[in-house]
C-alpha cells in the first residue's frame, strides 16, 4: 500500500472518529424536599461581621456534596450558625514561629443548628484553628467542610 493511501485512510478514520454530543435538559419540577438556606446569627461585633461573611462564602462552596440544594427562597431546612469566638491570630507570629507558637494561632468557634422548618433536628459546635499559613481563609474552609460533613451524616 502506498504511503499516500495510508495517510488518506488514517485521515478519513480520524475525521470520522471526531464527534460531539449536545444535550438539553428541561425541567418543570421543583425538588423542595432537600432545600437549605443559611442564616448567620452572628452578633454585630466589629471582627465578627467579616468572619460571618467569610464563613458563609465557604459554606456556599462546601454544601454541594451534602445532598442539600442551597436556596434563599422558601427552604425546608434552615442552617443557622453563630460565630461565638474568632481570633485572627498573628500572621507574623505564625511565620516567625513556623506554626509552633499557640499564641499566634487563628481560632474560630461556631455554633451550628439545623432546623426542619421550625423544629431543630441537630446542633453542634465547630472548633477550627490554624497554626501556620499566610491566609486565614483555610480557617473558614476547614470549619465549612466540618459543617458539610455533619450535613452528610459523616459524624
Short mmCIF file of N, CA and C in Angstrom, two decimals:
data_model
loop_
_atom_site.label_atom_id
_atom_site.label_comp_id
_atom_site.label_asym_id
_atom_site.label_seq_id
_atom_site.Cartn_x
_atom_site.Cartn_y
_atom_site.Cartn_z
N UNK A 1 0.85 -1.16 0.00
CA UNK A 1 0.00 0.00 0.00
C UNK A 1 0.90 1.24 0.00
N UNK A 2 0.54 2.22 -0.77
CA UNK A 2 1.34 3.42 -0.91
C UNK A 2 1.17 4.31 0.33
N UNK A 3 2.20 5.09 0.65
CA UNK A 3 2.09 5.98 1.81
C UNK A 3 0.96 6.99 1.67
N UNK A 4 0.69 7.47 0.49
CA UNK A 4 -0.40 8.43 0.31
C UNK A 4 -1.75 7.79 0.62
N UNK A 5 -1.91 6.53 0.28
CA UNK A 5 -3.16 5.81 0.56
C UNK A 5 -3.32 5.61 2.06
N UNK A 6 -2.22 5.26 2.72
CA UNK A 6 -2.26 5.08 4.19
C UNK A 6 -2.65 6.37 4.89
N UNK A 7 -2.07 7.47 4.43
CA UNK A 7 -2.38 8.77 5.04
C UNK A 7 -3.84 9.12 4.79
N UNK A 8 -4.34 8.84 3.59
CA UNK A 8 -5.74 9.14 3.27
C UNK A 8 -6.69 8.31 4.14
N UNK A 9 -6.38 7.04 4.32
CA UNK A 9 -7.22 6.17 5.15
C UNK A 9 -7.19 6.64 6.60
N UNK A 10 -6.01 6.95 7.14
CA UNK A 10 -5.90 7.44 8.51
C UNK A 10 -6.63 8.77 8.68
N UNK A 11 -6.54 9.64 7.69
CA UNK A 11 -7.22 10.93 7.75
C UNK A 11 -8.73 10.74 7.77
N UNK A 12 -9.26 9.83 6.96
CA UNK A 12 -10.70 9.55 6.94
C UNK A 12 -11.13 8.96 8.28
N UNK A 13 -10.36 8.02 8.82
CA UNK A 13 -10.70 7.42 10.12
C UNK A 13 -10.64 8.45 11.24
N UNK A 14 -9.65 9.33 11.20
CA UNK A 14 -9.51 10.36 12.22
C UNK A 14 -10.68 11.33 12.16
N UNK A 15 -11.05 11.77 10.99
CA UNK A 15 -12.14 12.73 10.86
C UNK A 15 -13.48 12.11 11.24
N UNK A 16 -13.65 10.83 10.99
CA UNK A 16 -14.89 10.16 11.36
C UNK A 16 -14.98 9.94 12.87
N UNK A 17 -13.83 9.77 13.52
CA UNK A 17 -13.84 9.49 14.96
C UNK A 17 -14.07 10.74 15.79
N UNK A 18 -13.87 11.92 15.26
CA UNK A 18 -14.12 13.17 15.98
C UNK A 18 -15.62 13.43 15.95
N UNK A 19 -16.22 13.35 17.10
CA UNK A 19 -17.66 13.57 17.16
C UNK A 19 -17.98 14.37 18.40
N UNK A 20 -19.19 14.83 18.49
CA UNK A 20 -19.59 15.62 19.64
C UNK A 20 -20.96 15.20 20.10
N UNK A 21 -21.34 15.72 21.22
CA UNK A 21 -22.66 15.44 21.77
C UNK A 21 -23.20 16.71 22.40
N UNK A 22 -24.49 16.86 22.33
CA UNK A 22 -25.13 18.00 22.94
C UNK A 22 -26.40 17.51 23.60
N UNK A 23 -26.67 18.01 24.76
CA UNK A 23 -27.90 17.63 25.44
C UNK A 23 -28.56 18.86 26.02
N UNK A 24 -29.85 18.90 25.94
CA UNK A 24 -30.63 19.98 26.52
C UNK A 24 -31.51 19.36 27.60
N UNK A 25 -31.41 19.92 28.80
CA UNK A 25 -32.21 19.43 29.92
C UNK A 25 -33.25 20.48 30.25
N UNK A 26 -34.48 20.06 30.23
CA UNK A 26 -35.57 20.98 30.56
C UNK A 26 -36.35 20.37 31.71
N UNK A 27 -36.39 21.10 32.82
CA UNK A 27 -37.09 20.60 33.99
C UNK A 27 -38.30 21.49 34.26
N UNK A 28 -39.36 20.87 34.63
CA UNK A 28 -40.53 21.64 35.01
C UNK A 28 -40.98 21.28 36.43
N UNK A 29 -40.12 20.61 37.18
CA UNK A 29 -40.48 20.23 38.53
C UNK A 29 -39.52 20.91 39.51
N UNK A 30 -39.93 20.97 40.76
CA UNK A 30 -39.08 21.51 41.81
C UNK A 30 -38.94 20.47 42.90
N UNK A 31 -37.72 20.24 43.31
CA UNK A 31 -37.45 19.32 44.40
C UNK A 31 -37.21 20.16 45.65
N UNK A 32 -38.25 20.42 46.38
CA UNK A 32 -38.12 21.29 47.55
C UNK A 32 -37.89 20.50 48.83
N UNK A 33 -37.80 19.18 48.72
CA UNK A 33 -37.62 18.35 49.91
C UNK A 33 -36.24 18.44 50.53
N UNK A 34 -35.25 18.90 49.77
CA UNK A 34 -33.90 18.98 50.30
C UNK A 34 -33.31 20.38 50.18
N UNK A 35 -34.15 21.39 50.17
CA UNK A 35 -33.66 22.76 50.06
C UNK A 35 -33.16 23.26 51.41
N UNK A 36 -32.15 24.07 51.36
CA UNK A 36 -31.49 24.56 52.57
C UNK A 36 -31.15 26.03 52.39
N UNK A 37 -31.38 26.81 53.43
CA UNK A 37 -30.90 28.18 53.40
C UNK A 37 -29.99 28.42 54.59
N UNK A 38 -29.12 29.39 54.47
CA UNK A 38 -28.14 29.71 55.51
C UNK A 38 -28.58 30.98 56.23
N UNK A 39 -28.50 30.95 57.55
CA UNK A 39 -28.83 32.12 58.35
C UNK A 39 -27.68 32.40 59.31
N UNK A 40 -27.11 33.57 59.17
CA UNK A 40 -26.00 34.00 60.03
C UNK A 40 -26.58 34.74 61.22
N UNK A 41 -26.41 34.21 62.42
CA UNK A 41 -26.91 34.82 63.64
C UNK A 41 -25.79 35.50 64.44
N UNK A 42 -24.66 35.73 63.78
CA UNK A 42 -23.51 36.32 64.45
C UNK A 42 -23.81 37.75 64.90
N UNK A 43 -23.34 38.06 66.10
CA UNK A 43 -23.55 39.41 66.63
C UNK A 43 -22.79 40.43 65.80
N UNK A 44 -23.23 41.65 65.86
CA UNK A 44 -22.62 42.71 65.06
C UNK A 44 -21.38 43.31 65.72
N UNK A 45 -20.51 42.45 66.17
CA UNK A 45 -19.23 42.94 66.69
C UNK A 45 -18.31 43.20 65.52
N UNK A 46 -17.34 44.05 65.71
CA UNK A 46 -16.51 44.53 64.61
C UNK A 46 -15.83 43.41 63.83
N UNK A 47 -15.10 42.52 64.48
CA UNK A 47 -14.37 41.49 63.74
C UNK A 47 -15.24 40.27 63.44
N UNK A 48 -16.41 40.14 64.08
CA UNK A 48 -17.28 39.01 63.82
C UNK A 48 -18.06 39.17 62.52
N UNK A 49 -18.38 40.39 62.11
CA UNK A 49 -19.16 40.61 60.89
C UNK A 49 -18.41 40.08 59.69
N UNK A 50 -17.13 40.41 59.57
CA UNK A 50 -16.31 39.93 58.46
C UNK A 50 -16.17 38.41 58.52
N UNK A 51 -16.02 37.87 59.71
CA UNK A 51 -15.87 36.42 59.86
C UNK A 51 -17.14 35.70 59.44
N UNK A 52 -18.31 36.25 59.76
CA UNK A 52 -19.57 35.64 59.36
C UNK A 52 -19.73 35.60 57.86
N UNK A 53 -19.33 36.67 57.19
CA UNK A 53 -19.41 36.72 55.73
C UNK A 53 -18.46 35.73 55.09
N UNK A 54 -17.26 35.63 55.62
CA UNK A 54 -16.27 34.70 55.07
C UNK A 54 -16.69 33.25 55.29
N UNK A 55 -17.29 32.95 56.44
CA UNK A 55 -17.77 31.59 56.70
C UNK A 55 -18.93 31.25 55.76
N UNK A 56 -19.82 32.20 55.52
CA UNK A 56 -20.94 31.94 54.62
C UNK A 56 -20.45 31.66 53.20
N UNK A 57 -19.45 32.38 52.73
CA UNK A 57 -18.90 32.13 51.40
C UNK A 57 -18.29 30.73 51.33
N UNK A 58 -17.59 30.32 52.38
CA UNK A 58 -17.00 28.98 52.41
C UNK A 58 -18.08 27.90 52.49
N UNK A 59 -19.15 28.17 53.24
CA UNK A 59 -20.25 27.22 53.33
C UNK A 59 -20.95 27.03 51.99
N UNK A 60 -21.14 28.13 51.26
CA UNK A 60 -21.80 28.03 49.96
C UNK A 60 -21.00 27.14 49.01
N UNK A 61 -19.68 27.14 49.13
CA UNK A 61 -18.84 26.29 48.29
C UNK A 61 -18.82 24.84 48.78
N UNK A 62 -19.03 24.61 50.08
CA UNK A 62 -18.92 23.27 50.66
C UNK A 62 -20.22 22.48 50.67
N UNK A 63 -21.35 23.13 50.48
CA UNK A 63 -22.66 22.48 50.59
C UNK A 63 -22.92 21.52 49.43
N UNK A 64 -22.26 21.70 48.30
CA UNK A 64 -22.57 20.94 47.09
C UNK A 64 -22.65 19.43 47.29
N UNK A 65 -21.74 18.84 48.00
CA UNK A 65 -21.70 17.39 48.12
C UNK A 65 -22.55 16.81 49.23
N UNK A 66 -23.42 17.60 49.83
CA UNK A 66 -24.16 17.13 51.01
C UNK A 66 -25.53 16.53 50.70
N UNK A 67 -26.03 16.74 49.50
CA UNK A 67 -27.38 16.28 49.18
C UNK A 67 -28.42 17.37 49.37
N UNK A 68 -28.02 18.50 49.89
CA UNK A 68 -28.92 19.64 50.04
C UNK A 68 -28.73 20.59 48.86
N UNK A 69 -29.80 21.27 48.51
CA UNK A 69 -29.74 22.27 47.46
C UNK A 69 -29.89 23.63 48.12
N UNK A 70 -28.89 24.47 47.93
CA UNK A 70 -28.86 25.77 48.57
C UNK A 70 -29.82 26.72 47.86
N UNK A 71 -30.68 27.36 48.63
CA UNK A 71 -31.64 28.32 48.08
C UNK A 71 -31.86 29.42 49.10
N UNK A 72 -32.31 30.54 48.61
CA UNK A 72 -32.63 31.64 49.53
C UNK A 72 -34.10 31.99 49.44
N UNK A 73 -34.88 31.14 48.74
CA UNK A 73 -36.33 31.31 48.71
C UNK A 73 -36.90 30.58 49.91
N UNK A 74 -38.02 29.96 49.73
CA UNK A 74 -38.62 29.19 50.81
C UNK A 74 -37.97 27.82 50.86
N UNK A 75 -37.19 27.58 51.90
CA UNK A 75 -36.46 26.33 52.05
C UNK A 75 -37.10 25.48 53.13
N UNK A 76 -36.97 24.16 52.98
CA UNK A 76 -37.50 23.25 54.00
C UNK A 76 -36.57 23.21 55.22
N UNK A 77 -35.26 23.23 54.98
CA UNK A 77 -34.29 23.17 56.07
C UNK A 77 -33.58 24.52 56.21
N UNK A 78 -33.25 24.85 57.44
CA UNK A 78 -32.54 26.11 57.73
C UNK A 78 -31.29 25.76 58.54
N UNK A 79 -30.15 26.19 58.04
CA UNK A 79 -28.89 26.01 58.76
C UNK A 79 -28.55 27.35 59.40
N UNK A 80 -28.64 27.38 60.70
CA UNK A 80 -28.37 28.61 61.43
C UNK A 80 -27.03 28.45 62.13
N UNK A 81 -26.20 29.49 62.02
CA UNK A 81 -24.89 29.43 62.66
C UNK A 81 -24.57 30.77 63.30
N UNK A 82 -23.75 30.66 64.35
CA UNK A 82 -23.35 31.87 65.09
C UNK A 82 -21.88 31.73 65.46
N UNK A 83 -21.11 32.70 65.07
CA UNK A 83 -19.70 32.71 65.45
C UNK A 83 -19.61 33.20 66.89
N UNK A 84 -19.10 32.35 67.75
CA UNK A 84 -19.01 32.64 69.17
C UNK A 84 -17.65 33.22 69.51
N UNK A 85 -16.63 32.73 68.84
CA UNK A 85 -15.26 33.18 69.12
C UNK A 85 -14.49 33.24 67.81
N UNK A 86 -13.78 34.34 67.62
CA UNK A 86 -12.94 34.48 66.44
C UNK A 86 -11.72 35.30 66.81
N UNK A 87 -10.56 34.75 66.50
CA UNK A 87 -9.29 35.44 66.71
C UNK A 87 -8.43 35.16 65.49
N UNK A 88 -8.10 36.21 64.76
CA UNK A 88 -7.30 36.06 63.55
C UNK A 88 -5.87 35.67 63.81
N UNK A 89 -5.42 35.77 65.05
CA UNK A 89 -4.05 35.42 65.37
C UNK A 89 -3.07 36.42 64.79
N UNK A 90 -1.82 36.08 64.83
CA UNK A 90 -0.76 36.94 64.34
C UNK A 90 -0.08 36.28 63.15
N UNK A 91 -0.20 36.89 61.99
CA UNK A 91 0.43 36.36 60.80
C UNK A 91 1.94 36.33 60.96
N UNK A 92 2.51 37.41 61.46
CA UNK A 92 3.97 37.45 61.67
C UNK A 92 4.40 36.42 62.70
N UNK A 93 3.59 36.23 63.73
CA UNK A 93 3.91 35.22 64.74
C UNK A 93 3.88 33.80 64.18
N UNK A 94 2.90 33.53 63.31
CA UNK A 94 2.83 32.20 62.69
C UNK A 94 4.03 31.95 61.78
N UNK A 95 4.43 32.98 61.04
CA UNK A 95 5.57 32.84 60.13
C UNK A 95 6.87 32.69 60.92
N UNK A 96 7.06 33.54 61.93
CA UNK A 96 8.30 33.53 62.71
C UNK A 96 8.47 32.24 63.51
N UNK A 97 7.38 31.71 64.04
CA UNK A 97 7.48 30.50 64.87
C UNK A 97 7.29 29.22 64.06
N UNK A 98 7.08 29.34 62.76
CA UNK A 98 6.86 28.19 61.88
C UNK A 98 5.68 27.34 62.36
N UNK A 99 4.68 27.99 62.93
CA UNK A 99 3.47 27.29 63.35
C UNK A 99 3.55 26.62 64.70
N UNK A 100 4.64 26.83 65.44
CA UNK A 100 4.81 26.17 66.73
C UNK A 100 4.11 26.93 67.84
N UNK A 101 4.09 28.24 67.76
CA UNK A 101 3.53 29.07 68.82
C UNK A 101 2.01 29.01 68.82
N UNK A 102 1.44 28.62 69.94
CA UNK A 102 -0.03 28.57 70.02
C UNK A 102 -0.63 29.96 70.21
N UNK A 103 0.15 30.92 70.65
CA UNK A 103 -0.37 32.27 70.83
C UNK A 103 -0.59 32.97 69.48
N UNK A 104 0.04 32.51 68.43
CA UNK A 104 -0.13 33.13 67.12
C UNK A 104 -1.23 32.44 66.29
N UNK A 105 -1.84 31.39 66.83
CA UNK A 105 -2.86 30.64 66.10
C UNK A 105 -4.08 31.51 65.80
N UNK A 106 -4.69 31.24 64.65
CA UNK A 106 -6.00 31.81 64.34
C UNK A 106 -7.03 30.79 64.82
N UNK A 107 -8.09 31.27 65.47
CA UNK A 107 -9.10 30.36 66.03
C UNK A 107 -10.50 30.81 65.63
N UNK A 108 -11.35 29.82 65.42
CA UNK A 108 -12.74 30.09 65.08
C UNK A 108 -13.61 29.06 65.79
N UNK A 109 -14.64 29.54 66.48
CA UNK A 109 -15.58 28.67 67.19
C UNK A 109 -16.98 29.05 66.73
N UNK A 110 -17.70 28.08 66.20
CA UNK A 110 -19.02 28.33 65.62
C UNK A 110 -20.04 27.36 66.21
N UNK A 111 -21.20 27.87 66.58
CA UNK A 111 -22.32 27.02 66.99
C UNK A 111 -23.27 26.94 65.81
N UNK A 112 -23.67 25.71 65.48
CA UNK A 112 -24.48 25.46 64.29
C UNK A 112 -25.70 24.64 64.69
N UNK A 113 -26.83 24.95 64.06
CA UNK A 113 -28.05 24.17 64.28
C UNK A 113 -28.77 24.00 62.96
N UNK A 114 -29.34 22.81 62.76
CA UNK A 114 -30.11 22.51 61.57
C UNK A 114 -31.58 22.39 61.97
N UNK A 115 -32.43 23.14 61.28
CA UNK A 115 -33.85 23.16 61.56
C UNK A 115 -34.62 22.60 60.37
N UNK A 116 -35.61 21.75 60.67
CA UNK A 116 -36.57 21.29 59.66
C UNK A 116 -37.80 22.16 59.86
N UNK A 117 -37.93 23.16 59.02
CA UNK A 117 -38.92 24.21 59.14
C UNK A 117 -38.75 24.87 60.51
N UNK A 118 -39.54 24.56 61.51
CA UNK A 118 -39.42 25.21 62.82
C UNK A 118 -38.80 24.30 63.88
N UNK A 119 -38.60 23.03 63.57
CA UNK A 119 -38.13 22.07 64.57
C UNK A 119 -36.62 21.83 64.42
N UNK A 120 -35.89 21.95 65.52
CA UNK A 120 -34.45 21.70 65.49
C UNK A 120 -34.19 20.20 65.40
N UNK A 121 -33.41 19.80 64.39
CA UNK A 121 -33.12 18.38 64.22
C UNK A 121 -31.67 18.04 64.56
N UNK A 122 -30.84 19.05 64.77
CA UNK A 122 -29.46 18.78 65.14
C UNK A 122 -28.72 20.06 65.48
N UNK A 123 -27.77 19.94 66.36
CA UNK A 123 -26.95 21.08 66.74
C UNK A 123 -25.56 20.61 67.11
N UNK A 124 -24.56 21.39 66.78
CA UNK A 124 -23.19 21.03 67.10
C UNK A 124 -22.33 22.28 67.15
N UNK A 125 -21.13 22.07 67.64
CA UNK A 125 -20.16 23.16 67.77
C UNK A 125 -18.92 22.79 66.96
N UNK A 126 -18.40 23.75 66.22
CA UNK A 126 -17.23 23.53 65.38
C UNK A 126 -16.10 24.40 65.90
N UNK A 127 -14.96 23.78 66.16
CA UNK A 127 -13.76 24.49 66.56
C UNK A 127 -12.72 24.32 65.46
N UNK A 128 -12.26 25.42 64.93
CA UNK A 128 -11.28 25.37 63.86
C UNK A 128 -10.10 26.24 64.27
N UNK A 129 -8.89 25.79 63.94
CA UNK A 129 -7.71 26.58 64.27
C UNK A 129 -6.68 26.43 63.17
N UNK A 130 -5.83 27.42 63.07
CA UNK A 130 -4.81 27.47 62.04
C UNK A 130 -3.51 27.93 62.69
N UNK A 131 -2.49 27.07 62.63
CA UNK A 131 -1.23 27.43 63.29
C UNK A 131 -0.15 27.85 62.32
N UNK A 132 -0.37 27.65 61.02
CA UNK A 132 0.63 28.09 60.05
C UNK A 132 -0.11 28.53 58.79
N UNK A 133 0.60 29.19 57.92
CA UNK A 133 -0.02 29.62 56.68
C UNK A 133 -0.10 31.13 56.59
N UNK A 134 -0.22 31.59 55.38
CA UNK A 134 -0.27 33.03 55.15
C UNK A 134 -1.68 33.59 55.14
N UNK A 135 -2.66 32.74 54.92
CA UNK A 135 -4.04 33.22 54.79
C UNK A 135 -4.92 32.57 55.85
N UNK A 136 -5.84 33.36 56.38
CA UNK A 136 -6.81 32.82 57.34
C UNK A 136 -7.96 32.12 56.62
N UNK A 137 -8.00 32.18 55.31
CA UNK A 137 -9.10 31.61 54.55
C UNK A 137 -9.24 30.11 54.82
N UNK A 138 -8.13 29.43 55.05
CA UNK A 138 -8.17 27.99 55.34
C UNK A 138 -8.93 27.71 56.63
N UNK A 139 -8.89 28.64 57.56
CA UNK A 139 -9.62 28.52 58.82
C UNK A 139 -11.12 28.38 58.55
N UNK A 140 -11.65 29.22 57.67
CA UNK A 140 -13.07 29.20 57.35
C UNK A 140 -13.42 28.00 56.47
N UNK A 141 -12.52 27.61 55.59
CA UNK A 141 -12.75 26.44 54.74
C UNK A 141 -12.82 25.18 55.59
N UNK A 142 -11.93 25.05 56.58
CA UNK A 142 -11.95 23.88 57.47
C UNK A 142 -13.27 23.81 58.24
N UNK A 143 -13.72 24.95 58.76
CA UNK A 143 -14.98 24.97 59.52
C UNK A 143 -16.15 24.62 58.61
N UNK A 144 -16.17 25.16 57.40
CA UNK A 144 -17.26 24.88 56.46
C UNK A 144 -17.27 23.41 56.05
N UNK A 145 -16.10 22.82 55.85
CA UNK A 145 -16.04 21.41 55.49
C UNK A 145 -16.53 20.52 56.63
N UNK A 146 -16.22 20.90 57.86
CA UNK A 146 -16.70 20.11 59.00
C UNK A 146 -18.22 20.22 59.12
N UNK A 147 -18.77 21.40 58.88
CA UNK A 147 -20.22 21.57 58.89
C UNK A 147 -20.85 20.74 57.78
N UNK A 148 -20.25 20.76 56.60
CA UNK A 148 -20.77 19.96 55.48
C UNK A 148 -20.71 18.47 55.80
N UNK A 149 -19.65 18.02 56.48
CA UNK A 149 -19.55 16.61 56.88
C UNK A 149 -20.68 16.23 57.82
N UNK A 150 -21.05 17.12 58.72
CA UNK A 150 -22.19 16.87 59.62
C UNK A 150 -23.48 16.75 58.81
N UNK A 151 -23.64 17.60 57.81
CA UNK A 151 -24.85 17.55 56.99
C UNK A 151 -24.92 16.27 56.17
N UNK A 152 -23.77 15.74 55.77
CA UNK A 152 -23.73 14.48 55.03
C UNK A 152 -24.05 13.29 55.94
N UNK A 153 -23.84 13.48 57.23
CA UNK A 153 -24.06 12.39 58.17
C UNK A 153 -22.81 11.61 58.48
N UNK A 154 -21.65 12.22 58.21
CA UNK A 154 -20.38 11.53 58.45
C UNK A 154 -19.99 11.52 59.92
N UNK A 155 -20.71 12.24 60.77
CA UNK A 155 -20.39 12.26 62.20
C UNK A 155 -21.44 11.54 62.98
#
